[in-house]
Amino acid sequence: MLIALDDVSKQYPNGTEALRDIDLRIDAGEFVFIVGSSGAGKSTLNRLLIREELPSSGSVVIDGTDVVRMKRSQVPFLRRKIGVVFQDFKLLPNKTVAENVAFALIVTDHPARAVREETERALALVNLTQRRTHFPRELSGGEQQRTAIARALVNRPRILIADEPTGNLDPVTTWEIIKLLIRVRELGTTLLISTHNAEIVNALRQRVLHLDHGAIVRDERQGRYAA
Amino acid sequence: MRRIGYVVAAAWQGFWRNPVMSVASTLTVAVMLLLFAFFVMTDRGLQAAVGILESKVELVVYLEDDAKPTDVLELRRRIENDPAVEAVAYISKEQALERLKEIARRRPELALEDVTTNPLPNSLEVKLASAQETRRVSGMLREEVGKGVIYDLVDNPTVVDKLLTITRVLSIGGLAVLGMMLFVALFVIVNTIRIAVHARRDEIEIMKLVGATDWFVRWPFIVEGMLVGVFGAIVALAAIAAVAGPVASSLVGFLDIVPVSLGPNFIAQLAAGLIGFALLVGGAGATFSVRTHLAK
Ligand SMILES: Nc1ncnc2c1ncn2[C@@H]1O[C@H](COP(=O)(O)OP(=O)(O)OP(=O)(O)O)[C@@H](O)[C@H]1O
Ligand SMILES: [Mg+2]
């Protein structure tokens, strides 16, 4: 069991109940779509996994570690196991594609040689080697998205969380990204993808987790976007 | 090792990212250190002067260089005949210099400056039977100052008292001013680092999300604060080096204690002290800033 949530609820300080009584088990190597209307709690669930937020009650265990009770000093090591692709990319505008990707390795204290080699590997994986010296503003939306994916993957995390990875992309680019994610999954990474894109979910027929008002209302092995 | 390289490079970049702010805080630190150095040096100088004067002699009569020996003998006899006087000793210029050299040998923080021309006068040292009589005897002798034989008169208890008062006032006032400057310097450093943190907030957010440790995020800022401190110390030391000579000689003139100055030993201690103090202030200010602005 890679991810285990038991009886998890999350209430934000302003009183919003974002998640209610979530029980969830995800095995290593799974491909999981998280669907649900806007405000259903998808991003909140992701934030609990990397301990950007703490649950109000319940337990979150990742790779055998109790995320809720873990020491603050251990949080960085949890996060190194989980790559995150953010909806707004969060690329640094004054760094090139290669520098943005290398950044994740440098700040986690990898030696220079590893930084160079792993950065090249990640760039090759997302097919951005040609764009390595470009700045984010010089890239298309899909290229920025792939840069964000490369950065999320560069330190070989066990889990990849992608929040709306195809948000503003045209259909062709969307499929490029999805093909890339399938390749990542084949390399052994567990994928959690939050999306509003019914077409993709319906085409891939993977596990679908449907959130509604903070509760899991559907969890299907080979699910579709809507029941 | 690679971590040290990264931290120093990031701190250096941070320092120059907002040069106006960094230079302003560097100068603030430099001013604070200059004040600090000034008070330490003055205090040491005054203490040395007190030490020199605290010899047993109670009244010193400085003689004109061209006073006639017979006049000096006559003066000496008159003083000896006063019932309040216990003993009178004649100290020549050469003896006085020898004594000064001896004192300097015993006090490592003092060094004799070039003494090829002996500026010390001949003198009569008067030991009194009772300290209460000091005032009367010195009053009597003071009337003769400038009349050919006596060139000046120093009654030691009064001078020592005055010096001690000056030292006390200086150290209390100095501490107060220094305290204020320290506060200002810390305030400026805290703000410089706050602005540096703010300028890099996006980078910091990503660093944390991809798993950088708190200390990995903090160190560059702390070192940036230390850079501000070290640059401030360098500026202060350069300023001290530029004005040390003239100030020392005017200080010596002001104190009227001939060729005594602060030795090289003391200068090295002062430089090390300033740099250490600057590192501490810069590092502490930055740590405080980072802890308050990087929390969570
Ligand atoms: N920091 C916050 N403070 C208070 N309430 C929040 C916060 N973040 C999210 N919420 C609320 O929690 C609920 C769930 O939000 P969340 O962002 O998890 O939804 P989502 O499923 O990701 O939506 P979307 O598809 O629009 O991204 C919403 O009602 C939202 O308003
Ligand atoms: Mg969301």
JSON list of C-alpha atoms in Angstrom, two decimals, chain B residues 59-247:
[
{"chain": "B", "resi": 59, "resn": "LEU", "atom": "CA", "xyz": [52.23, 66.21, 43.45]},
{"chain": "B", "resi": 60, "resn": "VAL", "atom": "CA", "xyz": [54.44, 66.74, 40.45]},
{"chain": "B", "resi": 61, "resn": "VAL", "atom": "CA", "xyz": [56.14, 70.05, 39.74]},
{"chain": "B", "resi": 62, "resn": "TYR", "atom": "CA", "xyz": [57.22, 70.27, 36.11]},
{"chain": "B", "resi": 63, "resn": "LEU", "atom": "CA", "xyz": [60.24, 72.49, 35.64]},
{"chain": "B", "resi": 64, "resn": "GLU", "atom": "CA", "xyz": [61.11, 74.83, 32.81]},
{"chain": "B", "resi": 65, "resn": "ASP", "atom": "CA", "xyz": [63.86, 73.35, 30.66]},
{"chain": "B", "resi": 66, "resn": "ASP", "atom": "CA", "xyz": [65.90, 76.51, 31.04]},
{"chain": "B", "resi": 67, "resn": "ALA", "atom": "CA", "xyz": [65.38, 76.99, 34.79]},
{"chain": "B", "resi": 68, "resn": "LYS", "atom": "CA", "xyz": [68.63, 77.84, 36.59]},
{"chain": "B", "resi": 69, "resn": "PRO", "atom": "CA", "xyz": [69.91, 74.95, 38.78]},
{"chain": "B", "resi": 70, "resn": "THR", "atom": "CA", "xyz": [70.25, 77.29, 41.75]},
{"chain": "B", "resi": 71, "resn": "ASP", "atom": "CA", "xyz": [66.62, 78.34, 41.41]},
{"chain": "B", "resi": 72, "resn": "VAL", "atom": "CA", "xyz": [65.58, 74.70, 41.27]},
{"chain": "B", "resi": 73, "resn": "LEU", "atom": "CA", "xyz": [67.60, 73.88, 44.39]},
{"chain": "B", "resi": 74, "resn": "GLU", "atom": "CA", "xyz": [66.11, 76.85, 46.17]},
{"chain": "B", "resi": 75, "resn": "LEU", "atom": "CA", "xyz": [62.57, 75.75, 45.19]},
{"chain": "B", "resi": 76, "resn": "ARG", "atom": "CA", "xyz": [63.28, 72.24, 46.34]},
{"chain": "B", "resi": 77, "resn": "ARG", "atom": "CA", "xyz": [64.51, 73.44, 49.74]},
{"chain": "B", "resi": 78, "resn": "ARG", "atom": "CA", "xyz": [61.44, 75.60, 50.23]},
{"chain": "B", "resi": 79, "resn": "ILE", "atom": "CA", "xyz": [59.13, 72.67, 49.49]},
{"chain": "B", "resi": 80, "resn": "GLU", "atom": "CA", "xyz": [61.05, 70.35, 51.79]},
{"chain": "B", "resi": 81, "resn": "ASN", "atom": "CA", "xyz": [60.76, 72.86, 54.60]},
{"chain": "B", "resi": 82, "resn": "ASP", "atom": "CA", "xyz": [56.98, 72.79, 54.48]},
{"chain": "B", "resi": 83, "resn": "PRO", "atom": "CA", "xyz": [55.78, 70.70, 57.45]},
{"chain": "B", "resi": 84, "resn": "ALA", "atom": "CA", "xyz": [53.20, 68.89, 55.30]},
{"chain": "B", "resi": 85, "resn": "VAL", "atom": "CA", "xyz": [55.85, 67.57, 52.93]},
{"chain": "B", "resi": 86, "resn": "GLU", "atom": "CA", "xyz": [57.39, 64.20, 53.60]},
{"chain": "B", "resi": 87, "resn": "ALA", "atom": "CA", "xyz": [59.86, 63.92, 50.73]},
{"chain": "B", "resi": 88, "resn": "VAL", "atom": "CA", "xyz": [60.91, 65.58, 47.50]},
{"chain": "B", "resi": 89, "resn": "ALA", "atom": "CA", "xyz": [62.66, 63.79, 44.64]},
{"chain": "B", "resi": 90, "resn": "TYR", "atom": "CA", "xyz": [64.29, 65.30, 41.57]},
{"chain": "B", "resi": 91, "resn": "ILE", "atom": "CA", "xyz": [63.48, 63.39, 38.40]},
{"chain": "B", "resi": 92, "resn": "SER", "atom": "CA", "xyz": [65.44, 64.30, 35.31]},
{"chain": "B", "resi": 93, "resn": "LYS", "atom": "CA", "xyz": [64.05, 64.13, 31.76]},
{"chain": "B", "resi": 94, "resn": "GLU", "atom": "CA", "xyz": [66.05, 60.97, 31.15]},
{"chain": "B", "resi": 95, "resn": "GLN", "atom": "CA", "xyz": [64.82, 59.27, 34.29]},
{"chain": "B", "resi": 96, "resn": "ALA", "atom": "CA", "xyz": [61.24, 60.14, 33.39]},
{"chain": "B", "resi": 97, "resn": "LEU", "atom": "CA", "xyz": [61.61, 58.61, 29.93]},
{"chain": "B", "resi": 98, "resn": "GLU", "atom": "CA", "xyz": [63.22, 55.49, 31.37]},
{"chain": "B", "resi": 99, "resn": "ARG", "atom": "CA", "xyz": [60.30, 55.11, 33.71]},
{"chain": "B", "resi": 100, "resn": "LEU", "atom": "CA", "xyz": [57.79, 55.49, 30.90]},
{"chain": "B", "resi": 101, "resn": "LYS", "atom": "CA", "xyz": [59.58, 52.80, 28.91]},
{"chain": "B", "resi": 102, "resn": "GLU", "atom": "CA", "xyz": [59.42, 50.52, 31.91]},
{"chain": "B", "resi": 103, "resn": "ILE", "atom": "CA", "xyz": [55.66, 51.03, 32.20]},
{"chain": "B", "resi": 104, "resn": "ALA", "atom": "CA", "xyz": [55.21, 50.34, 28.51]},
{"chain": "B", "resi": 105, "resn": "ARG", "atom": "CA", "xyz": [57.16, 47.09, 28.88]},
{"chain": "B", "resi": 106, "resn": "ARG", "atom": "CA", "xyz": [54.84, 45.90, 31.61]},
{"chain": "B", "resi": 107, "resn": "ARG", "atom": "CA", "xyz": [51.66, 46.76, 29.70]},
{"chain": "B", "resi": 108, "resn": "PRO", "atom": "CA", "xyz": [51.50, 44.85, 26.42]},
{"chain": "B", "resi": 109, "resn": "GLU", "atom": "CA", "xyz": [48.62, 46.91, 25.06]},
{"chain": "B", "resi": 110, "resn": "LEU", "atom": "CA", "xyz": [50.79, 50.00, 25.04]},
{"chain": "B", "resi": 111, "resn": "ALA", "atom": "CA", "xyz": [53.63, 50.75, 22.68]},
{"chain": "B", "resi": 112, "resn": "LEU", "atom": "CA", "xyz": [56.03, 53.61, 22.85]},
{"chain": "B", "resi": 113, "resn": "GLU", "atom": "CA", "xyz": [56.12, 55.73, 19.77]},
{"chain": "B", "resi": 114, "resn": "ASP", "atom": "CA", "xyz": [59.27, 57.18, 18.38]},
{"chain": "B", "resi": 115, "resn": "VAL", "atom": "CA", "xyz": [61.06, 58.96, 21.23]},
{"chain": "B", "resi": 116, "resn": "THR", "atom": "CA", "xyz": [64.22, 60.28, 19.65]},
{"chain": "B", "resi": 117, "resn": "THR", "atom": "CA", "xyz": [63.53, 63.71, 21.09]},
{"chain": "B", "resi": 118, "resn": "ASN", "atom": "CA", "xyz": [62.53, 63.41, 24.70]},
{"chain": "B", "resi": 119, "resn": "PRO", "atom": "CA", "xyz": [59.48, 65.62, 25.26]},
{"chain": "B", "resi": 120, "resn": "LEU", "atom": "CA", "xyz": [59.36, 64.97, 29.01]},
{"chain": "B", "resi": 121, "resn": "PRO", "atom": "CA", "xyz": [60.33, 67.78, 31.36]},
{"chain": "B", "resi": 122, "resn": "ASN", "atom": "CA", "xyz": [62.53, 67.67, 34.46]},
{"chain": "B", "resi": 123, "resn": "SER", "atom": "CA", "xyz": [60.36, 67.49, 37.54]},
{"chain": "B", "resi": 124, "resn": "LEU", "atom": "CA", "xyz": [60.15, 67.46, 41.29]},
{"chain": "B", "resi": 125, "resn": "GLU", "atom": "CA", "xyz": [57.96, 64.76, 42.79]},
{"chain": "B", "resi": 126, "resn": "VAL", "atom": "CA", "xyz": [56.51, 65.70, 46.12]},
{"chain": "B", "resi": 127, "resn": "LYS", "atom": "CA", "xyz": [55.22, 63.17, 48.60]},
{"chain": "B", "resi": 128, "resn": "LEU", "atom": "CA", "xyz": [52.99, 64.66, 51.25]},
{"chain": "B", "resi": 129, "resn": "ALA", "atom": "CA", "xyz": [52.62, 63.55, 54.84]},
{"chain": "B", "resi": 130, "resn": "SER", "atom": "CA", "xyz": [48.88, 63.88, 54.70]},
{"chain": "B", "resi": 131, "resn": "ALA", "atom": "CA", "xyz": [46.66, 63.93, 51.66]},
{"chain": "B", "resi": 132, "resn": "GLN", "atom": "CA", "xyz": [44.49, 66.70, 53.13]},
{"chain": "B", "resi": 133, "resn": "GLU", "atom": "CA", "xyz": [47.37, 69.16, 52.70]},
{"chain": "B", "resi": 134, "resn": "THR", "atom": "CA", "xyz": [47.60, 68.54, 48.93]},
{"chain": "B", "resi": 135, "resn": "ARG", "atom": "CA", "xyz": [45.33, 71.42, 48.10]},
{"chain": "B", "resi": 136, "resn": "ARG", "atom": "CA", "xyz": [47.16, 74.00, 50.21]},
{"chain": "B", "resi": 137, "resn": "VAL", "atom": "CA", "xyz": [50.63, 73.01, 48.99]},
{"chain": "B", "resi": 138, "resn": "SER", "atom": "CA", "xyz": [49.58, 72.84, 45.36]},
{"chain": "B", "resi": 139, "resn": "GLY", "atom": "CA", "xyz": [47.81, 76.21, 45.74]},
{"chain": "B", "resi": 140, "resn": "MET", "atom": "CA", "xyz": [51.00, 77.75, 47.08]},
{"chain": "B", "resi": 141, "resn": "LEU", "atom": "CA", "xyz": [53.10, 76.33, 44.23]},
{"chain": "B", "resi": 142, "resn": "ARG", "atom": "CA", "xyz": [50.56, 77.16, 41.56]},
{"chain": "B", "resi": 143, "resn": "GLU", "atom": "CA", "xyz": [51.15, 80.85, 42.21]},
{"chain": "B", "resi": 144, "resn": "GLU", "atom": "CA", "xyz": [54.69, 80.40, 40.91]},
{"chain": "B", "resi": 145, "resn": "VAL", "atom": "CA", "xyz": [53.72, 78.73, 37.62]},
{"chain": "B", "resi": 146, "resn": "GLY", "atom": "CA", "xyz": [55.13, 80.68, 34.68]},
{"chain": "B", "resi": 147, "resn": "LYS", "atom": "CA", "xyz": [57.55, 82.75, 36.76]},
{"chain": "B", "resi": 148, "resn": "GLY", "atom": "CA", "xyz": [60.66, 81.13, 35.33]},
{"chain": "B", "resi": 149, "resn": "VAL", "atom": "CA", "xyz": [61.10, 77.93, 37.29]},
{"chain": "B", "resi": 150, "resn": "ILE", "atom": "CA", "xyz": [57.80, 76.07, 37.45]},
{"chain": "B", "resi": 151, "resn": "TYR", "atom": "CA", "xyz": [56.24, 75.35, 34.10]},
{"chain": "B", "resi": 152, "resn": "ASP", "atom": "CA", "xyz": [53.28, 73.30, 35.27]},
{"chain": "B", "resi": 153, "resn": "LEU", "atom": "CA", "xyz": [51.88, 71.55, 38.29]},
{"chain": "B", "resi": 154, "resn": "VAL", "atom": "CA", "xyz": [49.93, 68.32, 38.40]},
{"chain": "B", "resi": 155, "resn": "ASP", "atom": "CA", "xyz": [48.30, 67.14, 41.51]},
{"chain": "B", "resi": 156, "resn": "ASN", "atom": "CA", "xyz": [47.68, 63.53, 40.90]},
{"chain": "B", "resi": 157, "resn": "PRO", "atom": "CA", "xyz": [44.58, 62.65, 42.91]},
{"chain": "B", "resi": 158, "resn": "THR", "atom": "CA", "xyz": [42.61, 65.34, 41.09]},
{"chain": "B", "resi": 159, "resn": "VAL", "atom": "CA", "xyz": [43.80, 64.26, 37.64]},
{"chain": "B", "resi": 160, "resn": "VAL", "atom": "CA", "xyz": [43.08, 60.62, 38.33]},
{"chain": "B", "resi": 161, "resn": "ASP", "atom": "CA", "xyz": [39.64, 61.57, 39.57]},
{"chain": "B", "resi": 162, "resn": "LYS", "atom": "CA", "xyz": [38.97, 63.61, 36.45]},
{"chain": "B", "resi": 163, "resn": "LEU", "atom": "CA", "xyz": [40.13, 60.84, 34.17]},
{"chain": "B", "resi": 164, "resn": "LEU", "atom": "CA", "xyz": [38.03, 58.30, 35.98]},
{"chain": "B", "resi": 165, "resn": "THR", "atom": "CA", "xyz": [35.00, 60.55, 35.63]},
{"chain": "B", "resi": 166, "resn": "ILE", "atom": "CA", "xyz": [35.65, 61.01, 31.92]},
{"chain": "B", "resi": 167, "resn": "THR", "atom": "CA", "xyz": [36.05, 57.25, 31.51]},
{"chain": "B", "resi": 168, "resn": "ARG", "atom": "CA", "xyz": [32.82, 56.59, 33.34]},
{"chain": "B", "resi": 169, "resn": "VAL", "atom": "CA", "xyz": [30.83, 59.18, 31.41]},
{"chain": "B", "resi": 170, "resn": "LEU", "atom": "CA", "xyz": [32.30, 57.95, 28.14]},
{"chain": "B", "resi": 171, "resn": "SER", "atom": "CA", "xyz": [31.51, 54.32, 28.81]},
{"chain": "B", "resi": 172, "resn": "ILE", "atom": "CA", "xyz": [27.96, 54.99, 29.96]},
{"chain": "B", "resi": 173, "resn": "GLY", "atom": "CA", "xyz": [27.26, 57.42, 27.12]},
{"chain": "B", "resi": 174, "resn": "GLY", "atom": "CA", "xyz": [29.14, 55.16, 24.75]},
{"chain": "B", "resi": 175, "resn": "LEU", "atom": "CA", "xyz": [27.13, 52.13, 25.77]},
{"chain": "B", "resi": 176, "resn": "ALA", "atom": "CA", "xyz": [23.89, 54.04, 25.30]},
{"chain": "B", "resi": 177, "resn": "VAL", "atom": "CA", "xyz": [24.85, 55.30, 21.85]},
{"chain": "B", "resi": 178, "resn": "LEU", "atom": "CA", "xyz": [26.26, 51.91, 20.92]},
{"chain": "B", "resi": 179, "resn": "GLY", "atom": "CA", "xyz": [23.07, 50.21, 22.07]},
{"chain": "B", "resi": 180, "resn": "MET", "atom": "CA", "xyz": [21.02, 52.50, 19.87]},
{"chain": "B", "resi": 181, "resn": "MET", "atom": "CA", "xyz": [23.30, 51.96, 16.89]},
{"chain": "B", "resi": 182, "resn": "LEU", "atom": "CA", "xyz": [23.17, 48.21, 17.44]},
{"chain": "B", "resi": 183, "resn": "PHE", "atom": "CA", "xyz": [19.39, 48.40, 17.40]},
{"chain": "B", "resi": 184, "resn": "VAL", "atom": "CA", "xyz": [19.42, 50.46, 14.20]},
{"chain": "B", "resi": 185, "resn": "ALA", "atom": "CA", "xyz": [21.88, 48.09, 12.54]},
{"chain": "B", "resi": 186, "resn": "LEU", "atom": "CA", "xyz": [19.82, 45.05, 13.49]},
{"chain": "B", "resi": 187, "resn": "PHE", "atom": "CA", "xyz": [16.67, 46.75, 12.28]},
{"chain": "B", "resi": 188, "resn": "VAL", "atom": "CA", "xyz": [18.25, 47.55, 8.92]},
{"chain": "B", "resi": 189, "resn": "ILE", "atom": "CA", "xyz": [19.64, 44.04, 8.50]},
{"chain": "B", "resi": 190, "resn": "VAL", "atom": "CA", "xyz": [16.35, 42.42, 9.43]},
{"chain": "B", "resi": 191, "resn": "ASN", "atom": "CA", "xyz": [14.65, 44.56, 6.81]},
{"chain": "B", "resi": 192, "resn": "THR", "atom": "CA", "xyz": [17.28, 43.95, 4.16]},
{"chain": "B", "resi": 193, "resn": "ILE", "atom": "CA", "xyz": [16.83, 40.22, 4.59]},
{"chain": "B", "resi": 194, "resn": "ARG", "atom": "CA", "xyz": [13.07, 40.55, 4.73]},
{"chain": "B", "resi": 195, "resn": "ILE", "atom": "CA", "xyz": [13.17, 42.28, 1.36]},
{"chain": "B", "resi": 196, "resn": "ALA", "atom": "CA", "xyz": [15.57, 39.64, 0.03]},
{"chain": "B", "resi": 197, "resn": "VAL", "atom": "CA", "xyz": [13.19, 36.91, 1.17]},
{"chain": "B", "resi": 198, "resn": "HIS", "atom": "CA", "xyz": [10.29, 38.74, -0.40]},
{"chain": "B", "resi": 199, "resn": "ALA", "atom": "CA", "xyz": [12.15, 39.11, -3.70]},
{"chain": "B", "resi": 200, "resn": "ARG", "atom": "CA", "xyz": [12.69, 35.36, -3.80]},
{"chain": "B", "resi": 201, "resn": "ARG", "atom": "CA", "xyz": [9.35, 34.22, -2.43]},
{"chain": "B", "resi": 202, "resn": "ASP", "atom": "CA", "xyz": [8.38, 32.31, -5.59]},
{"chain": "B", "resi": 203, "resn": "GLU", "atom": "CA", "xyz": [11.69, 30.51, -5.61]},
{"chain": "B", "resi": 204, "resn": "ILE", "atom": "CA", "xyz": [11.32, 29.71, -1.90]},
{"chain": "B", "resi": 205, "resn": "GLU", "atom": "CA", "xyz": [7.80, 28.35, -2.40]},
{"chain": "B", "resi": 206, "resn": "ILE", "atom": "CA", "xyz": [9.04, 26.01, -5.13]},
{"chain": "B", "resi": 207, "resn": "MET", "atom": "CA", "xyz": [12.10, 25.01, -3.12]},
{"chain": "B", "resi": 208, "resn": "LYS", "atom": "CA", "xyz": [9.87, 23.91, -0.28]},
{"chain": "B", "resi": 209, "resn": "LEU", "atom": "CA", "xyz": [7.41, 22.10, -2.54]},
{"chain": "B", "resi": 210, "resn": "VAL", "atom": "CA", "xyz": [10.15, 20.07, -4.21]},
{"chain": "B", "resi": 211, "resn": "GLY", "atom": "CA", "xyz": [11.60, 19.06, -0.85]},
{"chain": "B", "resi": 212, "resn": "ALA", "atom": "CA", "xyz": [14.34, 21.52, 0.13]},
{"chain": "B", "resi": 213, "resn": "THR", "atom": "CA", "xyz": [14.98, 21.49, 3.87]},
{"chain": "B", "resi": 214, "resn": "ASP", "atom": "CA", "xyz": [14.29, 24.58, 5.97]},
{"chain": "B", "resi": 215, "resn": "TRP", "atom": "CA", "xyz": [17.99, 25.10, 6.53]},
{"chain": "B", "resi": 216, "resn": "PHE", "atom": "CA", "xyz": [18.76, 24.81, 2.85]},
{"chain": "B", "resi": 217, "resn": "VAL", "atom": "CA", "xyz": [16.30, 27.65, 2.29]},
{"chain": "B", "resi": 218, "resn": "ARG", "atom": "CA", "xyz": [17.57, 29.71, 5.22]},
{"chain": "B", "resi": 219, "resn": "TRP", "atom": "CA", "xyz": [21.35, 29.52, 4.94]},
{"chain": "B", "resi": 220, "resn": "PRO", "atom": "CA", "xyz": [21.79, 31.78, 1.90]},
{"chain": "B", "resi": 221, "resn": "PHE", "atom": "CA", "xyz": [19.89, 34.55, 3.69]},
{"chain": "B", "resi": 222, "resn": "ILE", "atom": "CA", "xyz": [21.85, 34.13, 6.91]},
{"chain": "B", "resi": 223, "resn": "VAL", "atom": "CA", "xyz": [25.10, 34.23, 4.98]},
{"chain": "B", "resi": 224, "resn": "GLU", "atom": "CA", "xyz": [23.83, 37.31, 3.14]},
{"chain": "B", "resi": 225, "resn": "GLY", "atom": "CA", "xyz": [23.36, 38.98, 6.54]},
{"chain": "B", "resi": 226, "resn": "MET", "atom": "CA", "xyz": [26.88, 37.94, 7.47]},
{"chain": "B", "resi": 227, "resn": "LEU", "atom": "CA", "xyz": [28.16, 39.41, 4.20]},
{"chain": "B", "resi": 228, "resn": "VAL", "atom": "CA", "xyz": [26.57, 42.71, 5.16]},
{"chain": "B", "resi": 229, "resn": "GLY", "atom": "CA", "xyz": [28.38, 42.45, 8.50]},
{"chain": "B", "resi": 230, "resn": "VAL", "atom": "CA", "xyz": [31.77, 41.59, 7.02]},
{"chain": "B", "resi": 231, "resn": "PHE", "atom": "CA", "xyz": [31.56, 44.32, 4.37]},
{"chain": "B", "resi": 232, "resn": "GLY", "atom": "CA", "xyz": [30.60, 46.75, 7.14]},
{"chain": "B", "resi": 233, "resn": "ALA", "atom": "CA", "xyz": [33.63, 45.65, 9.16]},
{"chain": "B", "resi": 234, "resn": "ILE", "atom": "CA", "xyz": [35.91, 46.11, 6.15]},
{"chain": "B", "resi": 235, "resn": "VAL", "atom": "CA", "xyz": [34.57, 49.63, 5.56]},
{"chain": "B", "resi": 236, "resn": "ALA", "atom": "CA", "xyz": [34.97, 50.46, 9.27]},
{"chain": "B", "resi": 237, "resn": "LEU", "atom": "CA", "xyz": [38.51, 49.09, 9.41]},
{"chain": "B", "resi": 238, "resn": "ALA", "atom": "CA", "xyz": [39.48, 51.00, 6.27]},
{"chain": "B", "resi": 239, "resn": "ALA", "atom": "CA", "xyz": [38.12, 54.19, 7.84]},
{"chain": "B", "resi": 240, "resn": "ILE", "atom": "CA", "xyz": [40.00, 53.50, 11.06]},
{"chain": "B", "resi": 241, "resn": "ALA", "atom": "CA", "xyz": [43.23, 52.83, 9.16]},
{"chain": "B", "resi": 242, "resn": "ALA", "atom": "CA", "xyz": [42.79, 56.11, 7.27]},
{"chain": "B", "resi": 243, "resn": "VAL", "atom": "CA", "xyz": [42.31, 58.29, 10.35]},
{"chain": "B", "resi": 244, "resn": "ALA", "atom": "CA", "xyz": [44.08, 56.30, 13.06]},
{"chain": "B", "resi": 245, "resn": "GLY", "atom": "CA", "xyz": [47.39, 58.18, 12.79]},
{"chain": "B", "resi": 246, "resn": "PRO", "atom": "CA", "xyz": [46.10, 61.77, 13.10]},
{"chain": "B", "resi": 247, "resn": "VAL", "atom": "CA", "xyz": [43.49, 60.85, 15.70]}
]
